[in-house]
Amino acid sequence: MRPSKRPPHQLRDVRITRHYTCHAEGSVLVEFGNTKVLCTASVEETIPGFLKGKGEGWVTAEYGMLPRSTHTRMAREAAKGKQSGRTQEIQRLIGRSLRAVVDLKALGERQITIDCDVLQADGGTRTAAITGACVALHDALQGLVANGKLATSPLKDWVAAVSVGIHGGQAVLDLDYAEDSDCDTDMNVVMTGQGGFVEVQGTAEGTPFSRTELDALLALAADGIAQLCRLQQQSVSA
Amino acid sequence: MRPSKRPPHQLRDVRITRHYTCHAEGSVLVEFGNTKVLCTASVEETIPGFLKGKGEGWVTAEYGMLPRSTHTRMAREAAKGKQSGRTQEIQRLIGRSLRAVVDLKALGERQITIDCDVLQADGGTRTAAITGACVALHDALQGLVANGKLATSPLKDWVAAVSVGIHGGQAVLDLDYAEDSDCDTDMNVVMTGQGGFVEVQGTAEGTPFSRTELDALLALAADGIAQLCRLQQQSVSA
Amino acid sequence: MRPSKRPPHQLRDVRITRHYTCHAEGSVLVEFGNTKVLCTASVEETIPGFLKGKGEGWVTAEYGMLPRSTHTRMAREAAKGKQSGRTQEIQRLIGRSLRAVVDLKALGERQITIDCDVLQADGGTRTAAITGACVALHDALQGLVANGKLATSPLKDWVAAVSVGIHGGQAVLDLDYAEDSDCDTDMNVVMTGQGGFVEVQGTAEGTPFSRTELDALLALAADGIAQLCRLQQQSVSA
Amino acid sequence: MRPSKRPPHQLRDVRITRHYTCHAEGSVLVEFGNTKVLCTASVEETIPGFLKGKGEGWVTAEYGMLPRSTHTRMAREAAKGKQSGRTQEIQRLIGRSLRAVVDLKALGERQITIDCDVLQADGGTRTAAITGACVALHDALQGLVANGKLATSPLKDWVAAVSVGIHGGQAVLDLDYAEDSDCDTDMNVVMTGQGGFVEVQGTAEGTPFSRTELDALLALAADGIAQLCRLQQQSVSA
Amino acid sequence: MRPSKRPPHQLRDVRITRHYTCHAEGSVLVEFGNTKVLCTASVEETIPGFLKGKGEGWVTAEYGMLPRSTHTRMAREAAKGKQSGRTQEIQRLIGRSLRAVVDLKALGERQITIDCDVLQADGGTRTAAITGACVALHDALQGLVANGKLATSPLKDWVAAVSVGIHGGQAVLDLDYAEDSDCDTDMNVVMTGQGGFVEVQGTAEGTPFSRTELDALLALAADGIAQLCRLQQQSVSA
Amino acid sequence: MRPSKRPPHQLRDVRITRHYTCHAEGSVLVEFGNTKVLCTASVEETIPGFLKGKGEGWVTAEYGMLPRSTHTRMAREAAKGKQSGRTQEIQRLIGRSLRAVVDLKALGERQITIDCDVLQADGGTRTAAITGACVALHDALQGLVANGKLATSPLKDWVAAVSVGIHGGQAVLDLDYAEDSDCDTDMNVVMTGQGGFVEVQGTAEGTPFSRTELDALLALAADGIAQLCRLQQQSVSA
């Protein structure tokens, strides 16, 4: 039995709250159980230097954890004067994942920055962040359509993410902190609404994992992400 | 008429929500109108180096704004690699204000760190932060009593803060962003529940201010802070 | 009796020496007793980015302490790679204080940077710095008049500062280090020659202070600053 | 036809030169075609703080590129004052991969740091680094056996890595820079000599990839890594 | 007898290998005995800000040591976030030495950066670096001639460097690490092929040195550098 | 004729003022003409880590320039967050020079830090700093004798420094800024009172210099330093 008592293939309760704060062009609080991440999308009519003159836009992400989002307090990265390697890995992953579903040519010469700030952490913050960020991005892009800057939204599909792992010898979906701390293999999978893979990142924490285990994990993830994309769709249809 | 339509002596709606997140020993969301600050108190059984062996505890604070808590996105301090002068001023102010109402000897050799993170900003973030932080601190100290580490809470009084300013020639209480951007004199006042002054920080933005104006501002602030301390008391009595 | 044996309302010996170094457009050594601060004003024909195209000038300040200006050696901020929160607070205060008496429109698109470097510290370095910096600024502005870049000086008034505090239950003026270390309430006041308030920053070090004490401190400060502004005037009339 | 003219399943010429420099306990130059990485293993009889008193050892890695290892010069990270997110990702990956094949309990309270410095880059620097680093680690551990500090080597298996990708619609093994710049999906796979997975990191650069493509890539990688582990074994048997 | 058994006036085996890596416009591995430094020259068609519009070029250098180029591992400067004072001194020295033999007007508005990275250290890394860097610079400048960007090479002469010191009371040439660690006076001399001095940097490690000793050291250095310049010439004539 | 009208072998007016500030164990204002450097010596009863347990002391130096000590304002190093390569070179030079005349064993396990801060610059700040620093160090060491911590001063000799250069084809002593900016070769020489060389650092700014020129410069320097050491001796005998 997994610590959360959930069956192996069950997601935590996922909640997507739009318009959570008032200034950002997209603002979503995403909850995967006790994991809560605030995702805001900010539109800026500038473009990073390496894209100047190419007629394309850019989507990027930043990630942070509030110091006491975690069980014991973590030092504030702004106070330490640098972002950890983990933070940088995660924000690069979020950015790549989102760019996979945006037509950057159609976006035009503007940048959208997605800030994903973890208010409360209980495992799976990066996958929750990707899932919520896509909705914030959706809203920011709809805003550009609404105010006449774009004819149609350059969002090509939904993108969502979930973690899977081998816990107690069994493949399980959407690990919380207790499960994540005690699993042998940990994998984060990012997929589109149409079922294409965007990112697959699997790590053996102890014993290397077999091809059979990998296949089981990928199947669980595909199923979970299909559910998440339906929730994304519902959140903007409501 | 002030932009917010409030009479000069009226606070914004103030809301204090305890237990907002689940890991911290104290966790308070404080709202002054649209300004929303998450204040968490973390107890650590260590002490900064300069207090080693003195048999005293310490209370300190850190402050941050989420990048899109503001009208336009601000660069993330963790990404820039340093905290601004403004951030440092504010976190020093919060720490001093809280220490004014704690018996550090009675706290014993432990440190409480209050993290004040602005989720949404509409003026007065530092005064809201002090007001909410004191409740988070209260809860963390009660926790130490509850688990037997302290016999009684070393919190000697409430401490709260409010901004006042001269807007359109008139002294007004609790400025929102629109008022703050358009005022001549801006003052932050920190007082205890018993009406003692802890901090007074007034700045002439344009024309210097007179003693008469200063007196009017201090009177407004004293009245506002008395209301805030009653709200703090109510929040923990509920 | 206060440690310095001075009556409560007495300033330390204040000396203002102009042209202390030879390269700067204004260069003043200001001494408040044993506190010695070198204030230089540098005129640059550029403007910070946020003022580009507004037709205004800017006055800003930087502050530093020589490592052994103090009783025991402090680490050099350049070697540590960052300025402390205290340093940033002080240099922001000096800049704001000076801008309060300069007509920035009349200054035109140029910047004056005031460097305040403490050669010897004995309490009140920030208030001495403001007092000396205003004379250095005066001289730099007169230089712009003398070389034909400005028709008249954009300095509207003198600005000076002094510390006051409650020491041994009594309000005293212009605290030296021994008094400052042993006082209950510490307040820095910045006022113009015409008696307007520019900044009031009071802090309870231990017990909160009462309105009566605050009034006594403000009265002492107003009197002290009036004397300082007369000394500023005399220093440039000699 | 892929740019390198190699058939899809063919590795570049791989060369492993041991004892490349003279001071390190293990020193290996690994070449995957034109990609050349110097991997040194340094044994230190200390342990990071988080392992103090646990009776375990640690293996960690650092990664760097010489500024002109690349087609155009990159800024030196030491001069910029920080390591990029990419650098940190790679060195974390190398460290995790190596720890997967070391019995850290058996290593005892000492740390081995593997420095992987790219002398010349032509794609696949991280996979070459892992492959060479494992041989350097092997040599350092044998050294501990040779000088009597360990009874047997705590290296449990070989670990090696290779990149695979979809280029021109076809799954290909071991991408060089030209192929990597022009492929749709890029995957780095780390496996042990016994064929267990340690890391799988796949990224869709443009179109998301399908499960079928993923399977083809994993098969190619498994075959390539089996060859690399044989080369590792041969290099130390010679 | 010196530790290396060499007679006092004998250089170590010096080897200059051109085209050591493939991307840089000049790439030289220089070996002074066991000291091995990779020197690459990178041509960029930009110019530092302070030279804008002057019609001149610039030659600059950067220096680094691989963490395990030394007997015991040194911390990586990129990880520490700053270059040491020693590193900065050396790279400034290399840059000045090279500029002494280049006609910067004739170079035109472009910059050549020489990266000197120590792969293996055994004393004299800075002098080896200067000696190898000049050959890398030569090759890069010849490349500019070959591709028609310059009519003739702006290299006016060779420049090379060697260390000399007083070891066991005797002046000796080209110190290795063992000799350098145990000598009283250490001097680095940089001279041109025509015998002019570019830099002389002598330091008494213990007892001050006399004029007689200084003269002996300078004579040894002049002789050694004449040999090094012949080797530079031969390396490009082969 | 040199710009300063001085004959080639003439020092500027050199003034050494002891007890310039009141807190440091040694405090000297040294003036070489318009160059003014404040040198303070601070005694600390600790030792850097690398000397722990060796029974020796340490003497080190830090150097800084006030932002407007120069003709045009330089950015403050504390604000930039790092010390320049030039600053680091100079402070390392000052430290080495002073250690050459101190018996570190006799000093015992304590550290003396000499801070050299340039109040006004007109060429030769590093040589003035060394000359003044030695007197500050003398005073701090005498203080240790006076308060009984040492039986006799561990200062073995005076050490002083001067710059020499080739200006207008002629070797000249003690260059001011105008001369330094317009000279072909610039050399800083550090010698003891007994005439031993501690440091010789010569740089060809344009054309390489000859052995004959080097000899002329060294002779001038030796004569100048002999005068400076007499002035040091007089300053402490007065």
PDB file of N, CA and C in Angstrom, chain C residues 20-25 38 40-44 62-64 66-71 73 76-79 81-83 113 115-117 119-121, chain F residues 20-25 38 40-44 62-64 66-71 73 76-79 81-83 113 115-117 119-121:
ATOM      1  N   TYR C  20      38.561  69.859   0.747  1.00  0.00           N
ATOM      2  CA  TYR C  20      39.440  68.973   1.500  1.00  0.00           C
ATOM      3  C   TYR C  20      40.307  68.117   0.577  1.00  0.00           C
ATOM      4  N   THR C  21      39.745  67.687  -0.532  1.00  0.00           N
ATOM      5  CA  THR C  21      40.555  67.011  -1.555  1.00  0.00           C
ATOM      6  C   THR C  21      40.421  67.808  -2.840  1.00  0.00           C
ATOM      7  N   CYS C  22      41.298  67.518  -3.824  1.00  0.00           N
ATOM      8  CA  CYS C  22      41.431  68.471  -4.921  1.00  0.00           C
ATOM      9  C   CYS C  22      40.691  68.129  -6.206  1.00  0.00           C
ATOM     10  N   HIS C  23      40.274  66.877  -6.410  1.00  0.00           N
ATOM     11  CA  HIS C  23      39.707  66.542  -7.713  1.00  0.00           C
ATOM     12  C   HIS C  23      38.203  66.780  -7.810  1.00  0.00           C
ATOM     13  N   ALA C  24      37.475  66.581  -6.721  1.00  0.00           N
ATOM     14  CA  ALA C  24      36.008  66.611  -6.811  1.00  0.00           C
ATOM     15  C   ALA C  24      35.487  68.035  -6.979  1.00  0.00           C
ATOM     16  N   GLU C  25      34.313  68.144  -7.588  1.00  0.00           N
ATOM     17  CA  GLU C  25      33.688  69.458  -7.791  1.00  0.00           C
ATOM     18  C   GLU C  25      33.237  70.065  -6.459  1.00  0.00           C
ATOM     19  N   LEU C  38      34.211  62.291   4.950  1.00  0.00           N
ATOM     20  CA  LEU C  38      34.614  63.015   3.745  1.00  0.00           C
ATOM     21  C   LEU C  38      33.482  62.914   2.724  1.00  0.00           C
ATOM     22  N   THR C  40      32.294  64.022  -1.021  1.00  0.00           N
ATOM     23  CA  THR C  40      32.697  64.621  -2.296  1.00  0.00           C
ATOM     24  C   THR C  40      31.514  64.617  -3.253  1.00  0.00           C
ATOM     25  N   ALA C  41      31.422  65.654  -4.034  1.00  0.00           N
ATOM     26  CA  ALA C  41      30.350  65.755  -5.036  1.00  0.00           C
ATOM     27  C   ALA C  41      30.968  65.682  -6.418  1.00  0.00           C
ATOM     28  N   SER C  42      30.488  64.751  -7.223  1.00  0.00           N
ATOM     29  CA  SER C  42      31.012  64.554  -8.581  1.00  0.00           C
ATOM     30  C   SER C  42      29.912  64.833  -9.599  1.00  0.00           C
ATOM     31  N   VAL C  43      30.186  65.722 -10.519  1.00  0.00           N
ATOM     32  CA  VAL C  43      29.215  66.067 -11.558  1.00  0.00           C
ATOM     33  C   VAL C  43      29.484  65.215 -12.792  1.00  0.00           C
ATOM     34  N   GLU C  44      28.468  64.553 -13.281  1.00  0.00           N
ATOM     35  CA  GLU C  44      28.619  63.796 -14.524  1.00  0.00           C
ATOM     36  C   GLU C  44      27.536  64.208 -15.510  1.00  0.00           C
ATOM     37  N   GLU C  62      26.382  57.726  -2.292  1.00  0.00           N
ATOM     38  CA  GLU C  62      26.911  56.445  -1.837  1.00  0.00           C
ATOM     39  C   GLU C  62      27.625  56.669  -0.509  1.00  0.00           C
ATOM     40  N   TYR C  63      27.647  55.621   0.295  1.00  0.00           N
ATOM     41  CA  TYR C  63      28.169  55.731   1.660  1.00  0.00           C
ATOM     42  C   TYR C  63      29.092  54.564   1.923  1.00  0.00           C
ATOM     43  N   GLY C  64      30.150  54.804   2.628  1.00  0.00           N
ATOM     44  CA  GLY C  64      31.024  53.703   3.020  1.00  0.00           C
ATOM     45  C   GLY C  64      31.764  54.066   4.290  1.00  0.00           C
ATOM     46  N   LEU C  66      35.501  53.376   6.114  1.00  0.00           N
ATOM     47  CA  LEU C  66      36.799  52.729   6.019  1.00  0.00           C
ATOM     48  C   LEU C  66      36.829  51.614   7.065  1.00  0.00           C
ATOM     49  N   PRO C  67      37.495  50.496   6.735  1.00  0.00           N
ATOM     50  CA  PRO C  67      37.429  49.335   7.621  1.00  0.00           C
ATOM     51  C   PRO C  67      37.818  49.647   9.068  1.00  0.00           C
ATOM     52  N   ARG C  68      38.766  50.540   9.255  1.00  0.00           N
ATOM     53  CA  ARG C  68      39.166  50.815  10.631  1.00  0.00           C
ATOM     54  C   ARG C  68      38.755  52.218  11.073  1.00  0.00           C
ATOM     55  N   SER C  69      37.651  52.704  10.508  1.00  0.00           N
ATOM     56  CA  SER C  69      37.065  53.925  11.048  1.00  0.00           C
ATOM     57  C   SER C  69      36.407  53.632  12.398  1.00  0.00           C
ATOM     58  N   THR C  70      36.215  52.366  12.708  1.00  0.00           N
ATOM     59  CA  THR C  70      35.457  51.963  13.891  1.00  0.00           C
ATOM     60  C   THR C  70      36.363  51.400  14.989  1.00  0.00           C
ATOM     61  N   HIS C  71      35.791  51.165  16.162  1.00  0.00           N
ATOM     62  CA  HIS C  71      36.576  50.712  17.307  1.00  0.00           C
ATOM     63  C   HIS C  71      37.305  49.406  17.003  1.00  0.00           C
ATOM     64  N   ARG C  73      37.985  46.522  13.780  1.00  0.00           N
ATOM     65  CA  ARG C  73      37.968  46.529  12.319  1.00  0.00           C
ATOM     66  C   ARG C  73      36.739  45.818  11.769  1.00  0.00           C
ATOM     67  N   ARG C  76      35.889  44.833   4.928  1.00  0.00           N
ATOM     68  CA  ARG C  76      35.738  45.769   3.804  1.00  0.00           C
ATOM     69  C   ARG C  76      34.603  45.274   2.905  1.00  0.00           C
ATOM     70  N   GLU C  77      33.648  46.135   2.618  1.00  0.00           N
ATOM     71  CA  GLU C  77      32.506  45.701   1.807  1.00  0.00           C
ATOM     72  C   GLU C  77      32.938  45.304   0.398  1.00  0.00           C
ATOM     73  N   ALA C  78      33.950  45.963  -0.152  1.00  0.00           N
ATOM     74  CA  ALA C  78      34.415  45.591  -1.497  1.00  0.00           C
ATOM     75  C   ALA C  78      34.971  44.177  -1.489  1.00  0.00           C
ATOM     76  N   ALA C  79      35.589  43.783  -0.378  1.00  0.00           N
ATOM     77  CA  ALA C  79      36.164  42.438  -0.289  1.00  0.00           C
ATOM     78  C   ALA C  79      35.071  41.398  -0.066  1.00  0.00           C
ATOM     79  N   GLY C  81      32.167  41.683  -1.219  1.00  0.00           N
ATOM     80  CA  GLY C  81      31.424  41.580  -2.468  1.00  0.00           C
ATOM     81  C   GLY C  81      29.994  42.071  -2.361  1.00  0.00           C
ATOM     82  N   LYS C  82      29.643  42.681  -1.221  1.00  0.00           N
ATOM     83  CA  LYS C  82      28.329  43.299  -1.176  1.00  0.00           C
ATOM     84  C   LYS C  82      28.242  44.356  -0.085  1.00  0.00           C
ATOM     85  N   GLN C  83      27.368  45.291  -0.326  1.00  0.00           N
ATOM     86  CA  GLN C  83      27.119  46.334   0.655  1.00  0.00           C
ATOM     87  C   GLN C  83      26.067  45.819   1.629  1.00  0.00           C
ATOM     88  N   THR C 113      26.776  62.849  -7.965  1.00  0.00           N
ATOM     89  CA  THR C 113      26.908  61.751  -7.011  1.00  0.00           C
ATOM     90  C   THR C 113      27.698  62.240  -5.814  1.00  0.00           C
ATOM     91  N   ASP C 115      29.637  61.115  -2.611  1.00  0.00           N
ATOM     92  CA  ASP C 115      30.241  59.996  -1.898  1.00  0.00           C
ATOM     93  C   ASP C 115      30.544  60.426  -0.475  1.00  0.00           C
ATOM     94  N   CYS C 116      29.990  59.683   0.473  1.00  0.00           N
ATOM     95  CA  CYS C 116      30.216  59.987   1.882  1.00  0.00           C
ATOM     96  C   CYS C 116      31.018  58.842   2.478  1.00  0.00           C
ATOM     97  N   ASP C 117      32.281  59.107   2.761  1.00  0.00           N
ATOM     98  CA  ASP C 117      33.139  58.046   3.283  1.00  0.00           C
ATOM     99  C   ASP C 117      33.594  58.416   4.685  1.00  0.00           C
ATOM    100  N   LEU C 119      35.820  58.459   7.669  1.00  0.00           N
ATOM    101  CA  LEU C 119      37.226  58.237   8.005  1.00  0.00           C
ATOM    102  C   LEU C 119      37.362  57.807   9.459  1.00  0.00           C
ATOM    103  N   GLN C 120      36.472  58.338  10.304  1.00  0.00           N
ATOM    104  CA  GLN C 120      36.527  58.013  11.737  1.00  0.00           C
ATOM    105  C   GLN C 120      35.093  58.085  12.260  1.00  0.00           C
ATOM    106  N   ALA C 121      34.718  57.078  13.004  1.00  0.00           N
ATOM    107  CA  ALA C 121      33.317  56.979  13.429  1.00  0.00           C
ATOM    108  C   ALA C 121      33.202  57.093  14.937  1.00  0.00           C
TER     109      ALA C 121
ATOM    110  N   TYR F  20      46.747  59.588  12.750  1.00  0.00           N
ATOM    111  CA  TYR F  20      45.832  60.415  11.955  1.00  0.00           C
ATOM    112  C   TYR F  20      44.375  60.152  12.329  1.00  0.00           C
ATOM    113  N   THR F  21      44.043  58.898  12.616  1.00  0.00           N
ATOM    114  CA  THR F  21      42.711  58.591  13.155  1.00  0.00           C
ATOM    115  C   THR F  21      42.913  57.912  14.499  1.00  0.00           C
ATOM    116  N   CYS F  22      41.835  57.798  15.275  1.00  0.00           N
ATOM    117  CA  CYS F  22      42.035  57.483  16.695  1.00  0.00           C
ATOM    118  C   CYS F  22      41.810  56.022  17.088  1.00  0.00           C
ATOM    119  N   HIS F  23      41.123  55.223  16.273  1.00  0.00           N
ATOM    120  CA  HIS F  23      40.800  53.881  16.744  1.00  0.00           C
ATOM    121  C   HIS F  23      41.888  52.839  16.459  1.00  0.00           C
ATOM    122  N   ALA F  24      42.583  52.970  15.324  1.00  0.00           N
ATOM    123  CA  ALA F  24      43.500  51.904  14.898  1.00  0.00           C
ATOM    124  C   ALA F  24      44.764  51.868  15.755  1.00  0.00           C
ATOM    125  N   GLU F  25      45.366  50.678  15.843  1.00  0.00           N
ATOM    126  CA  GLU F  25      46.601  50.519  16.612  1.00  0.00           C
ATOM    127  C   GLU F  25      47.770  51.255  15.937  1.00  0.00           C
ATOM    128  N   LEU F  38      45.668  56.928   3.475  1.00  0.00           N
ATOM    129  CA  LEU F  38      45.507  56.654   4.901  1.00  0.00           C
ATOM    130  C   LEU F  38      45.789  55.172   5.142  1.00  0.00           C
ATOM    131  N   THR F  40      46.023  52.262   8.011  1.00  0.00           N
ATOM    132  CA  THR F  40      45.753  51.901   9.397  1.00  0.00           C
ATOM    133  C   THR F  40      46.162  50.458   9.632  1.00  0.00           C
ATOM    134  N   ALA F  41      46.677  50.203  10.802  1.00  0.00           N
ATOM    135  CA  ALA F  41      47.077  48.838  11.176  1.00  0.00           C
ATOM    136  C   ALA F  41      46.159  48.357  12.284  1.00  0.00           C
ATOM    137  N   SER F  42      45.540  47.210  12.056  1.00  0.00           N
ATOM    138  CA  SER F  42      44.612  46.634  13.034  1.00  0.00           C
ATOM    139  C   SER F  42      45.155  45.298  13.525  1.00  0.00           C
ATOM    140  N   VAL F  43      45.269  45.164  14.820  1.00  0.00           N
ATOM    141  CA  VAL F  43      45.774  43.918  15.406  1.00  0.00           C
ATOM    142  C   VAL F  43      44.586  43.043  15.802  1.00  0.00           C
ATOM    143  N   GLU F  44      44.610  41.818  15.346  1.00  0.00           N
ATOM    144  CA  GLU F  44      43.557  40.883  15.745  1.00  0.00           C
ATOM    145  C   GLU F  44      44.196  39.622  16.308  1.00  0.00           C
ATOM    146  N   GLU F  62      44.933  45.371   2.749  1.00  0.00           N
ATOM    147  CA  GLU F  62      43.855  45.636   1.793  1.00  0.00           C
ATOM    148  C   GLU F  62      44.023  47.064   1.285  1.00  0.00           C
ATOM    149  N   TYR F  63      43.561  47.277   0.074  1.00  0.00           N
ATOM    150  CA  TYR F  63      43.773  48.562  -0.610  1.00  0.00           C
ATOM    151  C   TYR F  63      42.466  49.003  -1.228  1.00  0.00           C
ATOM    152  N   GLY F  64      42.212  50.275  -1.181  1.00  0.00           N
ATOM    153  CA  GLY F  64      41.025  50.794  -1.858  1.00  0.00           C
ATOM    154  C   GLY F  64      41.248  52.241  -2.241  1.00  0.00           C
ATOM    155  N   LEU F  66      39.048  55.824  -2.650  1.00  0.00           N
ATOM    156  CA  LEU F  66      37.744  56.461  -2.551  1.00  0.00           C
ATOM    157  C   LEU F  66      37.303  56.809  -3.974  1.00  0.00           C
ATOM    158  N   PRO F  67      36.010  56.719  -4.221  1.00  0.00           N
ATOM    159  CA  PRO F  67      35.545  56.879  -5.612  1.00  0.00           C
ATOM    160  C   PRO F  67      36.008  58.185  -6.269  1.00  0.00           C
ATOM    161  N   ARG F  68      36.096  59.245  -5.479  1.00  0.00           N
ATOM    162  CA  ARG F  68      36.516  60.502  -6.108  1.00  0.00           C
ATOM    163  C   ARG F  68      37.899  60.932  -5.648  1.00  0.00           C
ATOM    164  N   SER F  69      38.728  59.936  -5.329  1.00  0.00           N
ATOM    165  CA  SER F  69      40.138  60.268  -5.107  1.00  0.00           C
ATOM    166  C   SER F  69      40.813  60.601  -6.433  1.00  0.00           C
ATOM    167  N   THR F  70      40.149  60.271  -7.521  1.00  0.00           N
ATOM    168  CA  THR F  70      40.758  60.378  -8.853  1.00  0.00           C
ATOM    169  C   THR F  70      40.170  61.541  -9.653  1.00  0.00           C
ATOM    170  N   HIS F  71      40.782  61.836 -10.794  1.00  0.00           N
ATOM    171  CA  HIS F  71      40.356  62.977 -11.614  1.00  0.00           C
ATOM    172  C   HIS F  71      38.888  62.881 -11.990  1.00  0.00           C
ATOM    173  N   ARG F  73      35.356  60.380 -11.441  1.00  0.00           N
ATOM    174  CA  ARG F  73      34.871  59.431 -10.437  1.00  0.00           C
ATOM    175  C   ARG F  73      34.955  57.984 -10.934  1.00  0.00           C
ATOM    176  N   ARG F  76      32.453  52.668  -7.222  1.00  0.00           N
ATOM    177  CA  ARG F  76      32.816  52.124  -5.917  1.00  0.00           C
ATOM    178  C   ARG F  76      32.870  50.607  -6.007  1.00  0.00           C
ATOM    179  N   GLU F  77      33.971  50.018  -5.586  1.00  0.00           N
ATOM    180  CA  GLU F  77      34.101  48.561  -5.702  1.00  0.00           C
ATOM    181  C   GLU F  77      33.065  47.823  -4.854  1.00  0.00           C
ATOM    182  N   ALA F  78      32.709  48.375  -3.712  1.00  0.00           N
ATOM    183  CA  ALA F  78      31.699  47.712  -2.868  1.00  0.00           C
ATOM    184  C   ALA F  78      30.360  47.663  -3.593  1.00  0.00           C
ATOM    185  N   ALA F  79      30.069  48.694  -4.386  1.00  0.00           N
ATOM    186  CA  ALA F  79      28.802  48.728  -5.117  1.00  0.00           C
ATOM    187  C   ALA F  79      28.845  47.783  -6.313  1.00  0.00           C
ATOM    188  N   GLY F  81      30.485  45.099  -6.340  1.00  0.00           N
ATOM    189  CA  GLY F  81      30.457  43.746  -5.796  1.00  0.00           C
ATOM    190  C   GLY F  81      31.726  42.970  -6.048  1.00  0.00           C
ATOM    191  N   LYS F  82      32.759  43.642  -6.564  1.00  0.00           N
ATOM    192  CA  LYS F  82      34.034  42.948  -6.635  1.00  0.00           C
ATOM    193  C   LYS F  82      35.195  43.919  -6.739  1.00  0.00           C
ATOM    194  N   GLN F  83      36.321  43.445  -6.273  1.00  0.00           N
ATOM    195  CA  GLN F  83      37.539  44.247  -6.370  1.00  0.00           C
ATOM    196  C   GLN F  83      38.184  43.970  -7.708  1.00  0.00           C
ATOM    197  N   THR F 113      46.300  43.544  10.066  1.00  0.00           N
ATOM    198  CA  THR F 113      45.786  43.916   8.750  1.00  0.00           C
ATOM    199  C   THR F 113      46.050  45.400   8.525  1.00  0.00           C
ATOM    200  N   ASP F 115      45.121  48.472   6.293  1.00  0.00           N
ATOM    201  CA  ASP F 115      44.214  49.007   5.279  1.00  0.00           C
ATOM    202  C   ASP F 115      44.813  50.279   4.692  1.00  0.00           C
ATOM    203  N   CYS F 116      44.968  50.288   3.390  1.00  0.00           N
ATOM    204  CA  CYS F 116      45.523  51.455   2.703  1.00  0.00           C
ATOM    205  C   CYS F 116      44.423  52.047   1.837  1.00  0.00           C
ATOM    206  N   ASP F 117      43.908  53.164   2.225  1.00  0.00           N
ATOM    207  CA  ASP F 117      42.813  53.780   1.484  1.00  0.00           C
ATOM    208  C   ASP F 117      43.258  55.119   0.931  1.00  0.00           C
ATOM    209  N   LEU F 119      42.910  58.615  -0.292  1.00  0.00           N
ATOM    210  CA  LEU F 119      41.990  59.753  -0.186  1.00  0.00           C
ATOM    211  C   LEU F 119      42.105  60.647  -1.415  1.00  0.00           C
ATOM    212  N   GLN F 120      43.314  60.745  -1.950  1.00  0.00           N
ATOM    213  CA  GLN F 120      43.555  61.611  -3.115  1.00  0.00           C
ATOM    214  C   GLN F 120      44.686  60.982  -3.913  1.00  0.00           C
ATOM    215  N   ALA F 121      44.490  60.869  -5.205  1.00  0.00           N
ATOM    216  CA  ALA F 121      45.451  60.148  -6.045  1.00  0.00           C
ATOM    217  C   ALA F 121      46.115  61.083  -7.035  1.00  0.00           C
TER     218      ALA F 121
END
